[in-house]
Coordinates of C-alpha atoms and ligand atoms in Angstrom, one line a residue:
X1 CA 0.0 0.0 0.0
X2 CA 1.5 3.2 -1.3
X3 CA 2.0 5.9 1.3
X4 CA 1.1 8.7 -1.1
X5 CA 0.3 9.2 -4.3
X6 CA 3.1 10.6 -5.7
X7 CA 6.7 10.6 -3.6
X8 CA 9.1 13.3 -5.0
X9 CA 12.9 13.6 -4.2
X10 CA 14.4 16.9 -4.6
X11 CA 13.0 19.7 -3.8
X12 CA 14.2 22.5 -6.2
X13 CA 12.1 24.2 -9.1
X14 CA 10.9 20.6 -11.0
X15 CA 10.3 19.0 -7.5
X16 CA 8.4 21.4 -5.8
X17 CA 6.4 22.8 -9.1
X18 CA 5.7 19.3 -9.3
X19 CA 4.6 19.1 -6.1
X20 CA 2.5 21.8 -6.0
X21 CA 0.3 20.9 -9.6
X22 CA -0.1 17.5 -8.3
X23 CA -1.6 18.6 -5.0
X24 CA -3.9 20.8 -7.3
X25 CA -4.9 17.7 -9.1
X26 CA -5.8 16.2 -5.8
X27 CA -3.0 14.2 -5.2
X28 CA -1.5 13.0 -1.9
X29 CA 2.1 14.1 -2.1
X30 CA 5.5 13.9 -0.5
X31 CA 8.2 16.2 -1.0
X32 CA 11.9 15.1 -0.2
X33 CA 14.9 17.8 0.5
X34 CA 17.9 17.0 1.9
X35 CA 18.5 20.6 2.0
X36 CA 16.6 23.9 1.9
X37 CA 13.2 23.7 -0.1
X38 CA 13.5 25.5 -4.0
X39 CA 16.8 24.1 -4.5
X40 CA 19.6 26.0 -6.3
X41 CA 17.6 28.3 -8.0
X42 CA 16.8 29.8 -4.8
X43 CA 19.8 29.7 -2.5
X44 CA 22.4 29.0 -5.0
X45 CA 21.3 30.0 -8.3
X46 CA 18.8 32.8 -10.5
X47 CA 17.5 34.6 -7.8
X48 CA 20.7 35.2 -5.3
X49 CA 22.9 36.0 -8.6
X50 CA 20.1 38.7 -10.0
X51 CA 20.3 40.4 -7.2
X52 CA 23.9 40.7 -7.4
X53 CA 23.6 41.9 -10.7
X54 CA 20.6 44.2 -9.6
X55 CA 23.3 45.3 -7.5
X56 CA 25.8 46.1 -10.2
X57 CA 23.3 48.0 -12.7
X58 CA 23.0 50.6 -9.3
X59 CA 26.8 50.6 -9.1
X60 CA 26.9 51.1 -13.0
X61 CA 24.3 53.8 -12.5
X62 CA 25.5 56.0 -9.7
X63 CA 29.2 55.5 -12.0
X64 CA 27.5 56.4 -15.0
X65 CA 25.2 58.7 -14.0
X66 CA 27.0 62.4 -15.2
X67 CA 26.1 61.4 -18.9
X68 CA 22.3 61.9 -18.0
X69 CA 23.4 65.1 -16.8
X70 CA 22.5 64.1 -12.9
X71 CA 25.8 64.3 -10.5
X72 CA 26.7 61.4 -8.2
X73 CA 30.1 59.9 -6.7
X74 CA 30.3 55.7 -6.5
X75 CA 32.3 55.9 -2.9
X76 CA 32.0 52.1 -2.8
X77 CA 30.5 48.8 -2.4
X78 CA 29.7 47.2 0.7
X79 CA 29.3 43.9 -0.5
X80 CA 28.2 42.5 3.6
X81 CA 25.3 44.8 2.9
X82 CA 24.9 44.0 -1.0
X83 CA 24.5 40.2 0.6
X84 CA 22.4 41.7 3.0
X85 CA 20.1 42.5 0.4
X86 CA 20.5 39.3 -1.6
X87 CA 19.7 37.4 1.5
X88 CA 16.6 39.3 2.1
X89 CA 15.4 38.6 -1.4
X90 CA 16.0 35.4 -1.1
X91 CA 14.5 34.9 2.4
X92 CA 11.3 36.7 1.7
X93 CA 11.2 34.2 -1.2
X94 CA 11.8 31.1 0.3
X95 CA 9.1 31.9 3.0
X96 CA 6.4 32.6 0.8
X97 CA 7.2 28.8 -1.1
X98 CA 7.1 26.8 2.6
X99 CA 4.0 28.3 3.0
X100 CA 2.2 27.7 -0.1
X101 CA 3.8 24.1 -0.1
X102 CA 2.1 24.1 3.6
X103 CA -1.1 25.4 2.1
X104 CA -1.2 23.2 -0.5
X105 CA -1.3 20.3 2.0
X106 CA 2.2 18.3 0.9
X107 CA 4.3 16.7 3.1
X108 CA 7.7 18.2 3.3
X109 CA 10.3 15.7 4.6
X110 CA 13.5 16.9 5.3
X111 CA 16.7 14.0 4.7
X112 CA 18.7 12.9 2.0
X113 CA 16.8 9.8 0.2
X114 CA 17.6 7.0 -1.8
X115 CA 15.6 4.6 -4.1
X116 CA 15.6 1.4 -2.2
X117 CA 12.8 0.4 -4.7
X118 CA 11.7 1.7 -7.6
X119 CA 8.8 3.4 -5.9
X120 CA 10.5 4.0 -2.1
X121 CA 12.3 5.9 -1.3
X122 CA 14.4 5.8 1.8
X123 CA 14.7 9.0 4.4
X124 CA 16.9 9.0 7.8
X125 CA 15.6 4.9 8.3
X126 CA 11.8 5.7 7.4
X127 CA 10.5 4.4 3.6
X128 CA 8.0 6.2 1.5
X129 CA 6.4 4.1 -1.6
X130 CA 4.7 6.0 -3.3
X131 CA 2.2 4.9 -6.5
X132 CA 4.2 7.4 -9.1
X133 CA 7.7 8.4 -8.2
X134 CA 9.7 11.6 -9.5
X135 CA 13.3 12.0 -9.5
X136 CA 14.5 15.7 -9.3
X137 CA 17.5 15.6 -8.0
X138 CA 19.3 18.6 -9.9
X139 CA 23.1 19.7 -10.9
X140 CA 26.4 20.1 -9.2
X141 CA 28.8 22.9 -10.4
X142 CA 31.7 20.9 -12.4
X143 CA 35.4 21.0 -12.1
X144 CA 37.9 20.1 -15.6
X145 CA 39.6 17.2 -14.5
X146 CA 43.0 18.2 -12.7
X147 CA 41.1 21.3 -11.5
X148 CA 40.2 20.7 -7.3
X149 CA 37.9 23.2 -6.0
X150 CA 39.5 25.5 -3.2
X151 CA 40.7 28.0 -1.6
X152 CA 41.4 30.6 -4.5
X153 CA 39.7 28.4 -7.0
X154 CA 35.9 28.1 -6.7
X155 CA 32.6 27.1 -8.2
X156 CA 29.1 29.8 -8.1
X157 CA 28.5 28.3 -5.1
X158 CA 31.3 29.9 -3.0
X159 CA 31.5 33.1 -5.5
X160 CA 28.2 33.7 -4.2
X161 CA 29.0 33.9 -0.5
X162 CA 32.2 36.3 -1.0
X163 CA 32.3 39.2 1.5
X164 CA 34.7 41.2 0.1
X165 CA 35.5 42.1 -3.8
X166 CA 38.2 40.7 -5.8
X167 CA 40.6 42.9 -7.3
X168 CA 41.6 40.5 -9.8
X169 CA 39.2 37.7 -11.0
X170 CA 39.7 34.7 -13.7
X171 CA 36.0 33.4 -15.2
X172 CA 37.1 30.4 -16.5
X173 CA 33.7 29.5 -19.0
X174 CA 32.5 31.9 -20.8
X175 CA 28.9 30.2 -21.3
X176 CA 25.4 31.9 -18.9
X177 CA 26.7 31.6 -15.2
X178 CA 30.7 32.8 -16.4
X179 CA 29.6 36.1 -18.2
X180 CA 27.3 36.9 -15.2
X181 CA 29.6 36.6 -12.7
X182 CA 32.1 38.9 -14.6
X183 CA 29.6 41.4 -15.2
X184 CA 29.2 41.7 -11.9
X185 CA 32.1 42.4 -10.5
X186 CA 33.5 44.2 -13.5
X187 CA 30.6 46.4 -12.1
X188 CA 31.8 46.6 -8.3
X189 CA 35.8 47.5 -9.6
X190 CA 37.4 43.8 -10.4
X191 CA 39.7 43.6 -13.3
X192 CA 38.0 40.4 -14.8
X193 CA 39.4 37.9 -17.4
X194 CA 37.2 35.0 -18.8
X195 CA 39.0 32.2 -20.3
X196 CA 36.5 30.6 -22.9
X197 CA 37.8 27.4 -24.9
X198 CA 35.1 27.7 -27.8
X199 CA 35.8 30.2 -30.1
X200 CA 33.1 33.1 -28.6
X201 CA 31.3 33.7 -25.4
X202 CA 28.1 32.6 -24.7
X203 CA 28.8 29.8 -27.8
X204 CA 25.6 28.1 -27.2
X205 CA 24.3 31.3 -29.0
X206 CA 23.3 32.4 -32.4
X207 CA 27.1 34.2 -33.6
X208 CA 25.8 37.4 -34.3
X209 CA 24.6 37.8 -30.4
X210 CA 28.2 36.6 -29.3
X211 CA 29.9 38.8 -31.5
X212 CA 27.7 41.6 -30.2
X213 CA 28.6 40.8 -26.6
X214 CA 32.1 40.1 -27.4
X215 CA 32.2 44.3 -28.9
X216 CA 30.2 45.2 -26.1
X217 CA 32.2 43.4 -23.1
X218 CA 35.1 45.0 -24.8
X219 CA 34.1 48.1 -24.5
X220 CA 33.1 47.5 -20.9
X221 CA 37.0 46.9 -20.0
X222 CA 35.8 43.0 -19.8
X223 CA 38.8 41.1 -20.6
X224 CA 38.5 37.9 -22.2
X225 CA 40.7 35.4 -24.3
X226 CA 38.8 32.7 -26.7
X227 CA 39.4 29.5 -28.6
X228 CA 42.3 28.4 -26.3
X229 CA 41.9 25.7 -23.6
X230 CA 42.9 25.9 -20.4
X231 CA 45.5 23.3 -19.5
X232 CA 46.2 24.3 -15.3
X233 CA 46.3 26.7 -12.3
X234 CA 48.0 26.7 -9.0
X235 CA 47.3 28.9 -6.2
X236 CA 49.5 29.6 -3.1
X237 CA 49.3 32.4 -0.6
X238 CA 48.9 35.7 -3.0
X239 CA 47.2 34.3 -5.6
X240 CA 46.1 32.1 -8.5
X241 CA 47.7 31.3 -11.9
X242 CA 46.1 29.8 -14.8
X243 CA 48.2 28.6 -17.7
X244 CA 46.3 27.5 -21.5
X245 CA 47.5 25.2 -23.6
X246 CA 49.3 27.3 -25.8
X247 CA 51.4 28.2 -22.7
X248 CA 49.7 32.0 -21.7
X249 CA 49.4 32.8 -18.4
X250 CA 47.2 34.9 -16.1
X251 CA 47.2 36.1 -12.5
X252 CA 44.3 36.9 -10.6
X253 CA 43.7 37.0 -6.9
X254 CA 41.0 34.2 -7.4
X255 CA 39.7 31.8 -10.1
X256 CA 36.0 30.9 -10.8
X257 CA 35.2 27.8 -12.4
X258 CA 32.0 27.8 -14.5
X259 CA 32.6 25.3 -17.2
X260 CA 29.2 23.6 -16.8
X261 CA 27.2 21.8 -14.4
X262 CA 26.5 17.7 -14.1
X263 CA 23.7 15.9 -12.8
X264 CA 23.2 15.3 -9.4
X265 CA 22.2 11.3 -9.7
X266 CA 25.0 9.1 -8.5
X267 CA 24.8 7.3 -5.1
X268 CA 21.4 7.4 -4.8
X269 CA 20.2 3.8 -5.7
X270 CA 18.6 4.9 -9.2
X271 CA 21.4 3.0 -10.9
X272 CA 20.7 -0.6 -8.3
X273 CA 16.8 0.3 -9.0
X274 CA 17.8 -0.5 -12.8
X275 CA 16.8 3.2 -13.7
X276 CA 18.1 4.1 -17.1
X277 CA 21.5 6.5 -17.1
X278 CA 24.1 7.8 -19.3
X279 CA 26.9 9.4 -18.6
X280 CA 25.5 10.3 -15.3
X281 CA 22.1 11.9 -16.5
X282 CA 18.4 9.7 -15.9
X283 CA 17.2 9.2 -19.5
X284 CA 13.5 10.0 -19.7
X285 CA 11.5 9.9 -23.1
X286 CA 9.6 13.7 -24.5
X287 CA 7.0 12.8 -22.4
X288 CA 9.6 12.2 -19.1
X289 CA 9.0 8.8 -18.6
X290 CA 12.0 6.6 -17.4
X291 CA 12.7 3.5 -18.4
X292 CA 11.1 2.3 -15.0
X293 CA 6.9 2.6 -15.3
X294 CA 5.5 4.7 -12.7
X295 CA 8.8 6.8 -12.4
X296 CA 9.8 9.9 -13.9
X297 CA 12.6 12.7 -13.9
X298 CA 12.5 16.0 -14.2
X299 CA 15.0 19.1 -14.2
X300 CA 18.4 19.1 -14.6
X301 CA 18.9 15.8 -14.0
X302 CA 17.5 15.0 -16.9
X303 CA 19.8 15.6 -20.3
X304 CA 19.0 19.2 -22.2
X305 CA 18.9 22.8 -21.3
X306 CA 19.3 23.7 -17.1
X307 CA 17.0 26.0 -16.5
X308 CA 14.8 26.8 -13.8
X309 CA 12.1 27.2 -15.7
X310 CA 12.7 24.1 -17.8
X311 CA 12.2 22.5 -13.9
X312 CA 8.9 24.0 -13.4
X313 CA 7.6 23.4 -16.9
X314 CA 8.7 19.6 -16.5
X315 CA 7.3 19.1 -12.7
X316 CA 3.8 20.6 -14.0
X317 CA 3.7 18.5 -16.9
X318 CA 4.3 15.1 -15.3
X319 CA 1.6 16.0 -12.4
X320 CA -0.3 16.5 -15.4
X321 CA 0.7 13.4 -17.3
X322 CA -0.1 11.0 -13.9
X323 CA -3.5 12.6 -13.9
X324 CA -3.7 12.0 -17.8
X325 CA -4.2 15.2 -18.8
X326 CA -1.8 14.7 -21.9
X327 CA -0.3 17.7 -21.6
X328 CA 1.3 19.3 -24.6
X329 CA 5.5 18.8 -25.4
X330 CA 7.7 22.0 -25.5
X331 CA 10.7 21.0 -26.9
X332 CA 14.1 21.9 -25.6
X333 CA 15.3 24.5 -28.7
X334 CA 11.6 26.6 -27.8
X335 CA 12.1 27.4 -24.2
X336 CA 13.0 30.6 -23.7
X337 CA 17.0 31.6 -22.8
X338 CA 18.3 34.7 -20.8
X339 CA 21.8 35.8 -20.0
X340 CA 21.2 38.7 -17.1
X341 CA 24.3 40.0 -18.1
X342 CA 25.1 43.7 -19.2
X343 CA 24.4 43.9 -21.8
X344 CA 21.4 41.4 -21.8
X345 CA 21.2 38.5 -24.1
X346 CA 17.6 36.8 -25.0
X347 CA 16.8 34.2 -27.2
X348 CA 14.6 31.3 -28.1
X349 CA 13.9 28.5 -30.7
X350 CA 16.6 28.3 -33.5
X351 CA 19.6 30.5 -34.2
X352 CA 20.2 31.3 -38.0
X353 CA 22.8 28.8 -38.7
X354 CA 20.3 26.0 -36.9
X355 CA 17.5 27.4 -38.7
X356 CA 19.7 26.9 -42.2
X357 CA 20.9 23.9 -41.3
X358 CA 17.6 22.4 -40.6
X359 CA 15.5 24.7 -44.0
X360 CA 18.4 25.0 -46.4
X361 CA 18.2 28.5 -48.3
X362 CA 14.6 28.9 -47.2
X363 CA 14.8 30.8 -44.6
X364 CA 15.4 34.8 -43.8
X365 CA 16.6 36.6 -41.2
X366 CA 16.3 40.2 -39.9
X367 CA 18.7 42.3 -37.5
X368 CA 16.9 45.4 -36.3
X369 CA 19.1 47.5 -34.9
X370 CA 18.4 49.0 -31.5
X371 CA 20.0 52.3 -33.1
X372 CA 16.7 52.9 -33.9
X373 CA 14.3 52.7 -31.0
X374 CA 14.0 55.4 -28.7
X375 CA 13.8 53.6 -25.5
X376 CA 17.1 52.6 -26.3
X377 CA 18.3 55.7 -27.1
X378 CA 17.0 57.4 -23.8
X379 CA 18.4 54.4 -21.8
X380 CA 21.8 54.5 -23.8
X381 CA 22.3 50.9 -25.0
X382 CA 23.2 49.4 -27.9
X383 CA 22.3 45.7 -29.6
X384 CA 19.5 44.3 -32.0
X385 CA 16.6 42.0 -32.1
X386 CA 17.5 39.4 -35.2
X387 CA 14.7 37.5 -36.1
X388 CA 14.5 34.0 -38.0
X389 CA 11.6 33.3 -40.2
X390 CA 11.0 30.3 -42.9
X391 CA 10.3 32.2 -46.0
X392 CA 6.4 32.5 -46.4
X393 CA 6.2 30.8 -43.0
X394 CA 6.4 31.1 -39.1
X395 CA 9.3 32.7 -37.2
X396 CA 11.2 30.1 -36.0
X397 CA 13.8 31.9 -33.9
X398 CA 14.6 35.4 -32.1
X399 CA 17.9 36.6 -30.5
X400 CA 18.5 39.8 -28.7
X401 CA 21.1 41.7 -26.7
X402 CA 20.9 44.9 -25.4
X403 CA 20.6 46.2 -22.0
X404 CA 17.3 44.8 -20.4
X405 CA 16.5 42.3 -23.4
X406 CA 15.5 40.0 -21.1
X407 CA 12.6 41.7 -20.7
X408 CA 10.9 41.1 -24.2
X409 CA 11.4 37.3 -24.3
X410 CA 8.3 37.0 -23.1
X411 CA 6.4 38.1 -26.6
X412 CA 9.4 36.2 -28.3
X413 CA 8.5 32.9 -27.0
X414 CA 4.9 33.6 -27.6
X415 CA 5.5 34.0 -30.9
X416 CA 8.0 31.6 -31.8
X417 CA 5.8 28.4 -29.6
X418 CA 2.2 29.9 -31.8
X419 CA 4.7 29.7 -34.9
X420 CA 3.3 33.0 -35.8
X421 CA 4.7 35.0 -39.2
X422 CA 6.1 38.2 -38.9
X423 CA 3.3 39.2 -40.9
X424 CA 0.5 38.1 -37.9
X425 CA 3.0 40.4 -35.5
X426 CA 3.2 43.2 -37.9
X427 CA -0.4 44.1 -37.4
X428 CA -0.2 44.1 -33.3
X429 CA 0.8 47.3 -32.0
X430 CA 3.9 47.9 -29.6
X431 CA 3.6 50.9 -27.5
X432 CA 5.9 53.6 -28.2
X433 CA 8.5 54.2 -26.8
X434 CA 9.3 51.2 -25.6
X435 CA 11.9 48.6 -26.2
X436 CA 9.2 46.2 -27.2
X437 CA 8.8 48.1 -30.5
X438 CA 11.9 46.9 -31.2
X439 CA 10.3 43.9 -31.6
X440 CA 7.5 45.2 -33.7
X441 CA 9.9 46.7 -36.0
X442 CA 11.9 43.4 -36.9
X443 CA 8.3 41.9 -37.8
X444 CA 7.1 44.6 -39.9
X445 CA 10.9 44.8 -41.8
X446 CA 10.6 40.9 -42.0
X447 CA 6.7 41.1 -43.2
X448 CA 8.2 43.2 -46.3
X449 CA 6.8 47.0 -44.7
X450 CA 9.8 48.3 -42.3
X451 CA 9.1 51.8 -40.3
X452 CA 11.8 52.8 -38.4
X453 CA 14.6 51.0 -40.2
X454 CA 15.8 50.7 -44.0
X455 CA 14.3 47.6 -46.1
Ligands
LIG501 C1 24.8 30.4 -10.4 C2 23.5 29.9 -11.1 C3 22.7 30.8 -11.7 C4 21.5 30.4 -12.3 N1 20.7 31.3 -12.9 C5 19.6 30.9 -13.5 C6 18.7 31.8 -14.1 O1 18.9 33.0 -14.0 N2 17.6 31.3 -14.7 C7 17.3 30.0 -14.8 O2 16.3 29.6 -15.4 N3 18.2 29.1 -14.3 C8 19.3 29.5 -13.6 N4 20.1 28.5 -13.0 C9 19.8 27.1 -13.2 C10 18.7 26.7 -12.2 O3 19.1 27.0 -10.9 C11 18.5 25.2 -12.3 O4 18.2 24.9 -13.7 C12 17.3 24.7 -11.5 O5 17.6 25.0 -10.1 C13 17.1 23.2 -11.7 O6 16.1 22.7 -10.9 P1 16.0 21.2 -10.4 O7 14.7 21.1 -9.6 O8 16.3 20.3 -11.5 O9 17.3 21.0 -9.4 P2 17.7 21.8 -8.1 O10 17.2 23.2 -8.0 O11 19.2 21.7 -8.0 O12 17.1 21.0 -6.9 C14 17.4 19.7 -6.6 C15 17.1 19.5 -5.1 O13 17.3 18.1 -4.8 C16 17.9 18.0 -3.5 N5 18.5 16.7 -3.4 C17 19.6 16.3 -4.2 N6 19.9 15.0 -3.8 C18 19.0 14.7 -2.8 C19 18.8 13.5 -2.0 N7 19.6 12.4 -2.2 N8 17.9 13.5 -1.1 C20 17.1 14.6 -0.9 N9 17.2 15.7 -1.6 C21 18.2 15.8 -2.6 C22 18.8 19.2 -3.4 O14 19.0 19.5 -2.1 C23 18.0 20.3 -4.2 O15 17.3 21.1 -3.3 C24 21.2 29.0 -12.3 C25 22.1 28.1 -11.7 C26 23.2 28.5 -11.1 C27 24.1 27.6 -10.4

């Protein structure tokens, strides 16, 4: 006899959203955290790092501020109290989930758990069998193989808990969590380097967007060196030195190691329980099945995009799925992507060169220049929206950097997951002035009848 109906072990954005739908559904539900509830995105991830760089755009502000014609002096950062403030958001946060977890009637158990069968889970000597089973065990930050983590040379999660600024800082990834972490403290005074082995930051984007970032980080005073691998660092007393394989070296006072993040799914019995792995990640089918009836995985355990709001997406849909809802696949390439960097980078569904490999010549794409929208102007950013259509058919992809980008994936993901044509945008209005007629303006210039911007 199952002791609920659905026993979940992790706690973080798939396991609690997952929690939370299913108890909607009417489900009986237990919730498993060895640690805090909401997981990394929480405590270790999105929300303490936005605040930072909420943080930094004040700094860059009050430092910036002269060209707007208003007069301040940046006399410092106080990063105790720029944690204070991170904590608080986080804390205020984390509240509000316990209780609407409490609310919503699930049992919260509090223990590390293991799959003793493939519907039990084990907790401090006490079982739970439950009649569905999700995994949700998330990510660990990675090392390079060579590379131990301390002291000088650390991972997000110790970054994040520095009380003091670095003068000197080494980013060694250049992918989402590397290029936020040097905007930050490139915004609170470091000299910042990022080491990036591909040959542009943020690779994983369309190469327009990096090359963008690249000009733009440049002009920031960002230092950065790509297309060369790392090969070692040593650290004593006064600092750290990284050396790349073709023999350069830089000193820094400490290193940060963001070159990826692995699932979090050894040593917990799913292996013994004859749950389906590879290379360390559960294997689920689009519909996040395991191999194993009756158990599923969700988040970033499972292979594909880490995102916290890939997690959520996932833990709804199998709550949905147990209660046969059928609920409808979003595939990986059409969630939406932001880097909170400055300047911002935004994008979903597929970047040109995806777009051609995948369409041949039968496809266009549009750059609209954030030149030409006042909002832009006023707020003094540069960038562009490019858009990717299939000739005579939907948009399949949109990219954007700029300061604040983030902020207009929302109607690019809308968009790109209705497979509307630019010509269905180009007849919605965009309310002027605002960057979101950036947006407008790429459709209409993509539907054949540009405004502000040259055919
Ligand atoms: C620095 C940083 C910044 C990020 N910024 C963003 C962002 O801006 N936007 C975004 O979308 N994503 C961001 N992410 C990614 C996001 O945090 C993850 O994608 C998300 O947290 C994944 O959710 P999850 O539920 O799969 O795993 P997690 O949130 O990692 O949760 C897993 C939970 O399982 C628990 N657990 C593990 N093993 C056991 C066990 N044996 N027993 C009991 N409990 C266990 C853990 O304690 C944890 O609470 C960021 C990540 C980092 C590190």
């Amino acid at each position: 006899m199952a002791d609920a109906d659905l026993v979940i072990l992790g706690g973080g954005s798939g396991g609690y959203a997952c929690a939370l739908r299913a108890s909607e559904l009417g489900m009986s539900v237990i919730l498993i955290d060895k640690d805090k509830l909401g997981g990394t995105c929480l405590h270790r991830g999105c929300i303490p790092t936005k605040a930072l760089l909420h943080a930094a755009e004040v700094a860059d502000s009050a430092r910036e501020s002269e060209q707007f014609g208003v007069n301040t002096t940046l006399h410092g950062i106080d990063m105790v109290k720029v944690n204070e403030y991170r904590d608080g958001v986080v804390g205020r946060l984390y509240k509000g989930l316990q209780g609407l977890v409490k609310s919503r009637k699930v049992q919260f158990v509090e223990g590390a758990g293991r799959l003793v069968g493939p519907k039990t889970v084990e907790v401090n000597g006490q079982q739970y069998t439950g009649t569905n089973v999700v995994l949700a065990t998330g990510s660990y930050a990675r090392s390079l193989p060579g590379l131990e983590i301390s002291g000088r040379i650390m991972t997000s999660d110790q970054a994040l808990n520095l009380d003091y600024i670095p003068q000197r800082v080494i980013v060694l990834g250049g992918g989402v969590i590397g290029v936020e972490f040097a905007s930050v403290w490139k915004s609170f005074g470091s000299e910042v380097t990022i080491i990036e082995g591909w040959p542009h930051l943020v690779p994983n984007e369309d190469d327009a967007i990096s090359k963008q970032l690249e000009r733009a980080f440049r002009k920031r005073g960002i230092n950065f060196s790509v297309g060369t691998r790392f090969a070692s660092a040593m650290q004593d007393a006064t600092g750290v030195k990284v050396t790349l394989e073709d023999g350069k070296t830089f000193d820094a006072d400490l290193l940060l190691v963001a070159v990826g993040r692995g699932p979090n799914a050894s040593d917990m019995g799913f292996e013994e329980q004859g749950i389906a792995m590879e290379r360390g990640w559960v294997l689920v089918n689009e519909r996040l099945h395991t191999n194993i009836e009756g158990v599923f995985a969700v988040g970033d355990i499972t292979p594909g995009l880490q995102l916290a709001h890939r997690g959520f997406q996932h833990g709804i849909f199998v709550a949905e799925e147990i209660a046969g809802l059928r609920p409808v696949v979003i595939a990986d390439v059409n969630i939406p992507k932001v880097t909170y960097c400055e300047p911002e980078v935004a994008s979903v569904g597929l970047t040109e060169a995806q777009a051609r490999a995948e369409h041949g010549d039968n496809i266009s794409a549009y750059e609209y220049n954030l030149g030409g929208n006042g909002k832009s102007q006023i707020l003094g950013t540069t960038g562009f929206i490019k858009v990717v259509r299939i000739n005579d058919g939907p948009v399949v992809g949109i990219h954007m950097v700029g300061s604040r980008m983030g902020e207009q994936i929302g109607e690019a993901q809308l968009i790109v997951n209705w497979e509307a044509h630019p010509e269905d945008v180009a007849v919605l209005i965009h309310a002027h002035p605002t960057q979101n007629e950036a947006m407008g303006e790429a459709h209409l210039a993509l539907a054949g009848k540009p405004l502000h911007a040259h055919a």
